[in-house]
Short mmCIF file of C-alpha atoms in Angstrom, two decimals:
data_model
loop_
_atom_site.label_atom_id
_atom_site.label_comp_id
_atom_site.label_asym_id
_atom_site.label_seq_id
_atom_site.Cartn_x
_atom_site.Cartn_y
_atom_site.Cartn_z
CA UNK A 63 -130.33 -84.33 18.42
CA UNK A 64 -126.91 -84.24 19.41
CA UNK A 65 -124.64 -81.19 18.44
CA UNK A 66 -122.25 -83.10 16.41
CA UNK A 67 -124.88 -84.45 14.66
CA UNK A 68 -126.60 -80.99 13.83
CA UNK A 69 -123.35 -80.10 12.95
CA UNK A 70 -122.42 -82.48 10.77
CA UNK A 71 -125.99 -81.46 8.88
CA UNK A 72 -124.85 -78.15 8.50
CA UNK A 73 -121.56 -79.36 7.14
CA UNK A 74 -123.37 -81.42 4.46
CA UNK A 75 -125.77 -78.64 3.86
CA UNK A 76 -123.24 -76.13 2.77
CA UNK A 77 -121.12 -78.81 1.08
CA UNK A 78 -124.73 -79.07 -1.05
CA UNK A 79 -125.47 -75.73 -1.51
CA UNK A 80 -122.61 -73.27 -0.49
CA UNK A 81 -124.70 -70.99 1.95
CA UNK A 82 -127.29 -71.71 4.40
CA UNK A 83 -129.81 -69.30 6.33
CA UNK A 84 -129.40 -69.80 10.12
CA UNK A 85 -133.50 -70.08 10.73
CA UNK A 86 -134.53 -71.85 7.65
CA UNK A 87 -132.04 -74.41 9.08
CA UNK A 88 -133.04 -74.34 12.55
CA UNK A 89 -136.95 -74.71 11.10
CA UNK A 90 -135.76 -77.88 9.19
CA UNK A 91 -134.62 -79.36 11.86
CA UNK A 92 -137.19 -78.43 14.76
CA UNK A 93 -134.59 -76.38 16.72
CA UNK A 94 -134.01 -72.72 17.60
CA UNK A 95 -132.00 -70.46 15.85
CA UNK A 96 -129.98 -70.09 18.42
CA UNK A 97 -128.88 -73.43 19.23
CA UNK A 98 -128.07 -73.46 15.25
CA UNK A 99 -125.83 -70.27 15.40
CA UNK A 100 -123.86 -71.81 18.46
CA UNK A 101 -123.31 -74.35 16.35
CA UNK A 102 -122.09 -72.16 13.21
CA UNK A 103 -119.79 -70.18 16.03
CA UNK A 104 -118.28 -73.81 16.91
CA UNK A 105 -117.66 -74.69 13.41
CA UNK A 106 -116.46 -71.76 12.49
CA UNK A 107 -114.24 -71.43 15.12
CA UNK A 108 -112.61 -74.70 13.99
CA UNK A 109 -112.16 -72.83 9.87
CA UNK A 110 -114.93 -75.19 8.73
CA UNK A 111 -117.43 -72.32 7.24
CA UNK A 112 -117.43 -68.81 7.29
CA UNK A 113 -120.17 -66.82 9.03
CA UNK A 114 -122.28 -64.21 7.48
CA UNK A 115 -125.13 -61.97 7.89
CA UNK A 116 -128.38 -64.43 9.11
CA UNK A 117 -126.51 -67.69 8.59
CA UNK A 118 -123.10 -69.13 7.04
CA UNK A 119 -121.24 -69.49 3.72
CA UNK A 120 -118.78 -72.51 2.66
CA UNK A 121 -115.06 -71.99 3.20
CA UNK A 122 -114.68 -75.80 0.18
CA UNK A 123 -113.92 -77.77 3.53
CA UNK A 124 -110.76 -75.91 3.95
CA UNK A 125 -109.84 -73.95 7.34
CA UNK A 126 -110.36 -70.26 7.00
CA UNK A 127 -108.24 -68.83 9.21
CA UNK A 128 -105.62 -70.10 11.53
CA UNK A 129 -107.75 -72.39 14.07
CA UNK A 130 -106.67 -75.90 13.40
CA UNK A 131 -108.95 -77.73 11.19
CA UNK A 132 -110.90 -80.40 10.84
CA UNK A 133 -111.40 -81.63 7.49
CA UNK A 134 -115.18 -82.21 5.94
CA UNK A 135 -113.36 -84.57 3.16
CA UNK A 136 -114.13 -87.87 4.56
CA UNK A 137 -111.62 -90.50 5.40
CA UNK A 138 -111.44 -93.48 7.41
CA UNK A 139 -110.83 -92.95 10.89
CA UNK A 140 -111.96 -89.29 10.62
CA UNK A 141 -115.20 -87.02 11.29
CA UNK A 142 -118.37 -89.14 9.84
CA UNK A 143 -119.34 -88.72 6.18
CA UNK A 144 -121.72 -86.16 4.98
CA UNK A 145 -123.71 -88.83 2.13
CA UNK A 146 -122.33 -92.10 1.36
CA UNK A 147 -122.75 -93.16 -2.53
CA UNK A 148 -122.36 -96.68 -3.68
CA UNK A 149 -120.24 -97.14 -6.72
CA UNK A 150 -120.44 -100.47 -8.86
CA UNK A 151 -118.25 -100.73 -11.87
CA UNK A 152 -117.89 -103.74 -14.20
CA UNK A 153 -113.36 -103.82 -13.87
CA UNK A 154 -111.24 -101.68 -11.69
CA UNK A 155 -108.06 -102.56 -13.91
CA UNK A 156 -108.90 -100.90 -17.50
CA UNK A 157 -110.85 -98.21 -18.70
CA UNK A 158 -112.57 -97.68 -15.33
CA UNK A 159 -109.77 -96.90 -13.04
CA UNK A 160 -109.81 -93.19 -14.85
CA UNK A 161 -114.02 -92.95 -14.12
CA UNK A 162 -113.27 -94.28 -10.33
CA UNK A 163 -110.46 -91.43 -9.96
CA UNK A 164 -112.89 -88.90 -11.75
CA UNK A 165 -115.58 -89.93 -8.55
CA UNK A 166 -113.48 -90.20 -5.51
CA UNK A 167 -112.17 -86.87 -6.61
CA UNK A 168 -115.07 -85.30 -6.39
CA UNK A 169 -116.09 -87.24 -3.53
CA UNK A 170 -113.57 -85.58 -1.14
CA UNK A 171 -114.31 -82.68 -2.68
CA UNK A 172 -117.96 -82.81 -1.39
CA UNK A 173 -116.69 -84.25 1.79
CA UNK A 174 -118.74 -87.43 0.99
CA UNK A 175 -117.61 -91.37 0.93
CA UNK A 176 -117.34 -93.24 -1.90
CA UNK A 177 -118.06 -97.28 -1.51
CA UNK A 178 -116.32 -99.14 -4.56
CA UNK A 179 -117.55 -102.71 -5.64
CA UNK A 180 -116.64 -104.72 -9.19
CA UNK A 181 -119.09 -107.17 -10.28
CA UNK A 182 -116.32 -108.33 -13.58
CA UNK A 183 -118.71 -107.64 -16.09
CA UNK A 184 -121.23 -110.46 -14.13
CA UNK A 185 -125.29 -109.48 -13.69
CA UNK A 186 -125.73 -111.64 -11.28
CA UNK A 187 -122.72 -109.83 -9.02
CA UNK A 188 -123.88 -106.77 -9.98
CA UNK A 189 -127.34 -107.88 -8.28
CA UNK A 190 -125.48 -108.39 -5.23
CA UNK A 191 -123.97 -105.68 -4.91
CA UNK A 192 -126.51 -103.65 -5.48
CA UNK A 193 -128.87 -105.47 -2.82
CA UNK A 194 -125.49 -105.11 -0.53
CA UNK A 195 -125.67 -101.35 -1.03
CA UNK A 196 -128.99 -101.24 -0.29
CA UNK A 197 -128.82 -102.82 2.97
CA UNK A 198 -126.27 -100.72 3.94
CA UNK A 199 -128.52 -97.72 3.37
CA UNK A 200 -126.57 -95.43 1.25
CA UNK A 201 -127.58 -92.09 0.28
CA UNK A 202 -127.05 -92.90 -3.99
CA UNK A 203 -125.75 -95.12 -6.49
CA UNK A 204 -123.49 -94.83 -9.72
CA UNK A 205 -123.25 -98.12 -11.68
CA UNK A 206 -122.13 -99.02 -14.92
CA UNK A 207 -124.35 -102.57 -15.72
CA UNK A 208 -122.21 -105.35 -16.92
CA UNK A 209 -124.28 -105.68 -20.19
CA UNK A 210 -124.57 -103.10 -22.95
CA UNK A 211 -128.25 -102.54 -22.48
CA UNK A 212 -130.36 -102.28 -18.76
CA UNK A 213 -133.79 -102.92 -20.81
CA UNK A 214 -135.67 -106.34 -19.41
CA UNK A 215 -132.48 -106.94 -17.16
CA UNK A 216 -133.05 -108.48 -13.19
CA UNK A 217 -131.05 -105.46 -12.78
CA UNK A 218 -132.97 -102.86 -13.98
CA UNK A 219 -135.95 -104.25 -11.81
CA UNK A 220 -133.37 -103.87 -8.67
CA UNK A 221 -132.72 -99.89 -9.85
CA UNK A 222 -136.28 -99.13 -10.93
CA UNK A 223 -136.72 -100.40 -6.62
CA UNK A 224 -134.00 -98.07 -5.66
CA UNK A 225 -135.58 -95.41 -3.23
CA UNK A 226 -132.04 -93.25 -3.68
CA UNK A 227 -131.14 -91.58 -6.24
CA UNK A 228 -129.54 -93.49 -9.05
CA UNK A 229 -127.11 -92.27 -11.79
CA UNK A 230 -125.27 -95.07 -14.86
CA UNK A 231 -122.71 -94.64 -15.59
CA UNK A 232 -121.34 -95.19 -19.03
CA UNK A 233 -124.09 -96.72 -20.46
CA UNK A 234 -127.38 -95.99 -22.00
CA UNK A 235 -130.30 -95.26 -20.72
CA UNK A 236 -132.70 -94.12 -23.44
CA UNK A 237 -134.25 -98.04 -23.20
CA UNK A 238 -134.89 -97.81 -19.94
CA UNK A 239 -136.38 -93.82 -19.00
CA UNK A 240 -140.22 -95.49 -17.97
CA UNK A 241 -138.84 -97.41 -14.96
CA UNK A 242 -137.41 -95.67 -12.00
CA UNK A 243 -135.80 -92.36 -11.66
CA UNK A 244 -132.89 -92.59 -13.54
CA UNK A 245 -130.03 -90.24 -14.85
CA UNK A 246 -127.14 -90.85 -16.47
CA UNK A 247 -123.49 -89.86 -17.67
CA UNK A 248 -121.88 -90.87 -20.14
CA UNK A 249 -118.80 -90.79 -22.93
CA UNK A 250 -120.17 -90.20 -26.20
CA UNK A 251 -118.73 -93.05 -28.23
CA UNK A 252 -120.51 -92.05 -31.20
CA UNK A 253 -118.57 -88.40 -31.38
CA UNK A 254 -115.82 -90.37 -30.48
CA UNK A 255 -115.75 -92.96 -33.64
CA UNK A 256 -116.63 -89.60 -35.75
CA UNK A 257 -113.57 -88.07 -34.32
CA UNK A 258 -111.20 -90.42 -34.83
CA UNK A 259 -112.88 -91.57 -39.09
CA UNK A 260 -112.83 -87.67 -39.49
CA UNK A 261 -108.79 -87.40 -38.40
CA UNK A 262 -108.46 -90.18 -40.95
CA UNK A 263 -110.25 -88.65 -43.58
CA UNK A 264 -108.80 -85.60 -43.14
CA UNK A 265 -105.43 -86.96 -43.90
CA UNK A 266 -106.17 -88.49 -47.20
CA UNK A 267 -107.47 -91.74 -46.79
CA UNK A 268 -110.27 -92.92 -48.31
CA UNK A 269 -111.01 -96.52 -47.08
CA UNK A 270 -111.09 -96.70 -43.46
CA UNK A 271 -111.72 -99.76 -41.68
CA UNK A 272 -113.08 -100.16 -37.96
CA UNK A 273 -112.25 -102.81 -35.92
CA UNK A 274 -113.46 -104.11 -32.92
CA UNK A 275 -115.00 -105.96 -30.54
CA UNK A 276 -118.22 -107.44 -31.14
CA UNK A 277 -118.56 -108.14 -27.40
CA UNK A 278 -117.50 -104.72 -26.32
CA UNK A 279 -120.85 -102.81 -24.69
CA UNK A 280 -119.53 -99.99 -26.97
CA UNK A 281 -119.22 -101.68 -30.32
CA UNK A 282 -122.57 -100.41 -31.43
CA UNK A 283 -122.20 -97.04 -30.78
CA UNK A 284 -118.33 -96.92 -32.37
CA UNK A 285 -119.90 -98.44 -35.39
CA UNK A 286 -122.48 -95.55 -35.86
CA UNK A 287 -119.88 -92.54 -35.21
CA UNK A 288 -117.77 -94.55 -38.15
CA UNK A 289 -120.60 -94.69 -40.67
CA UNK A 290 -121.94 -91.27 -39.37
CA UNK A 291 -118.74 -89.96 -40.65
CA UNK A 292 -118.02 -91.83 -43.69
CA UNK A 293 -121.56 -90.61 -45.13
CA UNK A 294 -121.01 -87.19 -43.92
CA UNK A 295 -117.76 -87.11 -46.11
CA UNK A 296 -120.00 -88.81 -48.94
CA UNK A 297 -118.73 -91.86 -48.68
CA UNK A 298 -121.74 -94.45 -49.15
CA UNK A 299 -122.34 -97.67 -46.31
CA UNK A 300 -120.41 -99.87 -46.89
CA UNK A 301 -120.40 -102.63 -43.64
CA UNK A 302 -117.70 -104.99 -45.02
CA UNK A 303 -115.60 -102.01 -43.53
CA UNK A 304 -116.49 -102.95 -39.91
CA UNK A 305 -114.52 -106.00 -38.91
CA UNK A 306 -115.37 -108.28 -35.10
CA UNK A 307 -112.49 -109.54 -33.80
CA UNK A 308 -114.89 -112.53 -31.75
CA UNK A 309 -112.05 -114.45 -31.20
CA UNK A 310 -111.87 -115.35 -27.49
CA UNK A 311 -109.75 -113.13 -26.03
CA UNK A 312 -107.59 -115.48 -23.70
CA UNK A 313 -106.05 -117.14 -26.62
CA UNK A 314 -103.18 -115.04 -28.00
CA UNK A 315 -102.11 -117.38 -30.82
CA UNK A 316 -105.66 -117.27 -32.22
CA UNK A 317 -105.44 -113.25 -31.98
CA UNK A 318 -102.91 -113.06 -33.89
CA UNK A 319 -104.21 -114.95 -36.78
CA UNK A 320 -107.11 -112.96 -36.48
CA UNK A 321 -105.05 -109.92 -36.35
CA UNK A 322 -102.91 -111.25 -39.74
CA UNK A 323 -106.32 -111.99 -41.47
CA UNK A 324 -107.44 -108.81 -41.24
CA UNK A 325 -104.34 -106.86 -42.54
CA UNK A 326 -104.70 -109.38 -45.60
CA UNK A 327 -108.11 -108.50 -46.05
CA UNK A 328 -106.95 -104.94 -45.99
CA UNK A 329 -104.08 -105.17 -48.06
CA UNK A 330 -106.60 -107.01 -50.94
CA UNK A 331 -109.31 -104.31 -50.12
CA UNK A 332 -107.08 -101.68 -50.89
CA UNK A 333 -107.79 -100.08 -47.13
CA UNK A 334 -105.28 -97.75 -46.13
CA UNK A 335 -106.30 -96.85 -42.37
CA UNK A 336 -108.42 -97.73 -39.65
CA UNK A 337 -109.61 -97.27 -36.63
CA UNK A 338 -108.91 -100.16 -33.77
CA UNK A 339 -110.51 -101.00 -30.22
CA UNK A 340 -109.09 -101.25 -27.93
CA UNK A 341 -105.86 -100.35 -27.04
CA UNK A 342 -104.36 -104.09 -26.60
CA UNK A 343 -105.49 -104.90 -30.10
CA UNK A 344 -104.13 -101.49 -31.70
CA UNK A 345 -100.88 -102.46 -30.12
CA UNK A 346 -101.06 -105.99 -31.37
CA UNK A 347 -102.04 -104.22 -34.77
CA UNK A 348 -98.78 -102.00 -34.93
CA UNK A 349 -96.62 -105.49 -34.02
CA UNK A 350 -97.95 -107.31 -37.17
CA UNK A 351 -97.91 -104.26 -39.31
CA UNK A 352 -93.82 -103.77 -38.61
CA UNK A 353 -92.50 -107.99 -38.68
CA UNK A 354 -94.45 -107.40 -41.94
CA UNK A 355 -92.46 -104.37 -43.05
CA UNK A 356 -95.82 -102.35 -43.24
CA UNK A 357 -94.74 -98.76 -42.21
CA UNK A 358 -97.12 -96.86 -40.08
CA UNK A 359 -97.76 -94.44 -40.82
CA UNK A 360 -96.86 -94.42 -44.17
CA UNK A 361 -98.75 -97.39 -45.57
CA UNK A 362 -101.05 -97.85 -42.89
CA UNK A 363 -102.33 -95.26 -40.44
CA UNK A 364 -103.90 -96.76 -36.83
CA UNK A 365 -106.25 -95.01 -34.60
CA UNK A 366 -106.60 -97.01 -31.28
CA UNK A 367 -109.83 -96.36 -29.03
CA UNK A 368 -109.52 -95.74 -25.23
CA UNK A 369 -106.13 -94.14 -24.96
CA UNK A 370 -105.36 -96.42 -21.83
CA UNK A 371 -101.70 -97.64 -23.09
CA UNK A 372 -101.55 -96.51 -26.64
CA UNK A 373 -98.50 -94.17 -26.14
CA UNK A 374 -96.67 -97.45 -24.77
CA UNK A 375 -96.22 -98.68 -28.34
CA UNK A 376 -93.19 -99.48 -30.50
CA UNK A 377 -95.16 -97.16 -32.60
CA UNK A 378 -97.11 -94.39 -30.25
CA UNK A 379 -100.72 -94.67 -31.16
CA UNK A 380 -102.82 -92.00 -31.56
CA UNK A 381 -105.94 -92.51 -29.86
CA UNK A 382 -109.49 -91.20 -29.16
CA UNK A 383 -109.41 -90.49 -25.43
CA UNK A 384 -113.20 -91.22 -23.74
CA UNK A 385 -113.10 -88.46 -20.77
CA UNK A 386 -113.24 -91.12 -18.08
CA UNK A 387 -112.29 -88.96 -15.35
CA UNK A 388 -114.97 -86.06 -16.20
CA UNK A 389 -117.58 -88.78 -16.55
CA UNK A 390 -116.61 -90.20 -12.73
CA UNK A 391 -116.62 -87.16 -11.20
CA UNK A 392 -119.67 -85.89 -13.21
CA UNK A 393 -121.73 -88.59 -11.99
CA UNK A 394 -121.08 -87.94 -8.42
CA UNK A 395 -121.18 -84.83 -8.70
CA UNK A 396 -125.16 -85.35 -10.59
CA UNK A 397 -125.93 -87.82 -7.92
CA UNK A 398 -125.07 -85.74 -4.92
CA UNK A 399 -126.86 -82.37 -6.38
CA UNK A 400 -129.89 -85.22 -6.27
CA UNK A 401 -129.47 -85.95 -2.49
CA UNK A 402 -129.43 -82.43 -1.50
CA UNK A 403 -131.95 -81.84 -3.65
CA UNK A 404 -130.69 -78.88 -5.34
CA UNK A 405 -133.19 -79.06 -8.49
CA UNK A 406 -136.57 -79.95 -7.26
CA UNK A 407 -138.08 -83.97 -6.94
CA UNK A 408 -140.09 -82.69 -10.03
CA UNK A 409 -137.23 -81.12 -12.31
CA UNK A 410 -135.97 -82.83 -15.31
CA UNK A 411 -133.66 -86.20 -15.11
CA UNK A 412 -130.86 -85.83 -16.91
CA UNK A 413 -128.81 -87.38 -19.70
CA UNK A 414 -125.39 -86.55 -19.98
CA UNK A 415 -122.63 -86.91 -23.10
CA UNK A 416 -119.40 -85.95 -23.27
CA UNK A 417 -117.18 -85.70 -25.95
CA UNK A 418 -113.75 -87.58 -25.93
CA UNK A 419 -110.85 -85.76 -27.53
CA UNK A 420 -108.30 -86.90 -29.87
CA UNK A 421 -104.38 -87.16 -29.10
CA UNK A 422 -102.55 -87.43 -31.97
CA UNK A 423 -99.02 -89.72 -32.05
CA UNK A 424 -96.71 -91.30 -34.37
CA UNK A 425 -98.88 -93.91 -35.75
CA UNK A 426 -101.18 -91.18 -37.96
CA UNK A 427 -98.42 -88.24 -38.20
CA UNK A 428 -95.44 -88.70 -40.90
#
């Protein structure tokens, strides 16, 4: 083995685990300890690690003393990756930008590369990227499927195959924990719809409407964290509350009839609030409510969902805000802990939720 190759082991070893014994490495790799500790003495001559008693500690890729540097944060042109992970994500121009941020972050952090594709929400794309990935021989994969649920997809079958580890992204995997290996991290939607009903509720109003997207691979889970808190607050079901806006979305004159239908509907039913995803159609909500001299807040308070562009409005939304970046740079961070096998090949997958947090604007506060 060459020496910048055992080097750039070492490199990824400490990135993985912060320390490393000089002859447990040397034994990994079928080498002597000494050859290893020239090594270390190279490295840290350049400020890469920091040497210690029997082997060599992590200096966060960042020089540790005055010798100039080479950086263990990967980029192109530069010293050779320590892991490459795939990254497949349905858009890379709303909602997702924040999760892809969140993951490259922590990417050059680890000193790892981060491969981007974006199937547009299309399964058989998604396929092909994923077989792309494959070929390419990364070290893991973070996807977000293009459909709500990864149960009986081609997809699924592709990830169950995947001999690296795998982490989703944004989406569920509790149909889907008897085929492969797979962990996941995710926004909890359901906290999030709570959040945003219990804001509502908290500020007098009584009936609460949510509307949405029927399409949207987080409808189901927004509807639950609504009802969830409307029975909490003793409030019985009532599902005439929930409104689909299944309109297709290209057509903006049949939006806003949509968009007028509902406030009528409101208006008759008395409903004094709700909560709207996404952002585009809380904003379009807020633009009917004032040519119809409808004050908001005052006779109609508007929660928006995603907290992409609600501050951008005539009326600044508040908004539940999904934490897109933690959930990016969770998953890497889950997916690279994998490849260096910090927990064992027989520890617990994991499942991870995170709560969104509310901002609070104009459009609830008088």
């Amino acid at each position: 083995m060459l020496s910048e190759d055992r080097q750039q082991l070492i490199l990824r070893e400490l990135a993985l685990h912060g320390s490393l014994n000089a002859g447990e490495f040397a034994a990994k790799l079928g080498t002597s300890g000494m050859t290893v500790r020239r090594d270390l003495a190279v490295l840290a001559e350049q400020g890469l690690l920091e040497r210690v008693h029997g082997g060599a500690v992590s200096t966060g890729g960042k020089p540790a003393g005055p010798a100039a540097p080479q950086s263990t944060s990967w980029r192109p042109g530069g010293r050779r990756p320590l892991a490459t992970i795939g990254m497949i994500v349905p858009s890379a121009s709303y909602y997702f930008p924040g999760v892809i941020r969140g993951a490259e972050a922590a990417a050059q952090e680890a000193g790892v590369r981060l491969v981007l594709g974006v199937s547009n929400y299309s399964a058989a794309e998604e396929r092909r990227q994923l077989r792309r990935l494959y070929e390419h021989g990364v070290d893991g994969i973070l996807i977000t499927p293009s459909e709500q649920s990864l149960a009986k997809t081609e997809t699924l079958d592709l990830l169950a195959e995947a001999d690296v580890p795998v982490v989703v992204v944004e989406r569920s995997i509790d149909d889907a924990l008897d085929h492969g290996r797979l962990e996941s991290v995710r926004s909890d939607h359901v906290r999030g719809s709570e959040i945003a009903v219990n804001h509502l509720l908290g500020l007098g109003h009584r009936k609460i409407a949510i509307c949405l997207r029927e399409n949207s691979p987080t409808a189901s889970q927004l509807i639950d964290g609504f009802h969830l808190a409307m029975q909490r607050a003793g409030h019985d079901r009532d599902d005439s509350m929930v409104r689909a806006m299944s309109r297709a979305q290209n057509d903006p004159q049949a939006h806003r009839v949509l968009v007028d239908a509902i406030l009528d509907w409101c208006a008759a039913s008395d409903v004094t609030a709700a909560v709207v995803h996404t952002d585009e159609d809380a904003l379009q909500f807020v633009s009917a409510c004032l040519e119809r001299q409808i004050r908001v807040p005052e006779d109609f308070a508007i929660v928006s969902y995603d907290d992409e562009i609600a501050a951008l409005g005539a009326v600044p939304l508040t908004a539940v805000a999904p934490p897109k970046y933690d959930v990016g740079h969770q998953a890497l961070v889950m997916c690279l802990n994998r490849i260096g096998g910090r927990r064992g090949s027989s520890s617990a997958l994991q499942r991870v939720n995170l709560s969104p947090a509310l901002v609070v604007r104009d459009s609830t506060q008088v």
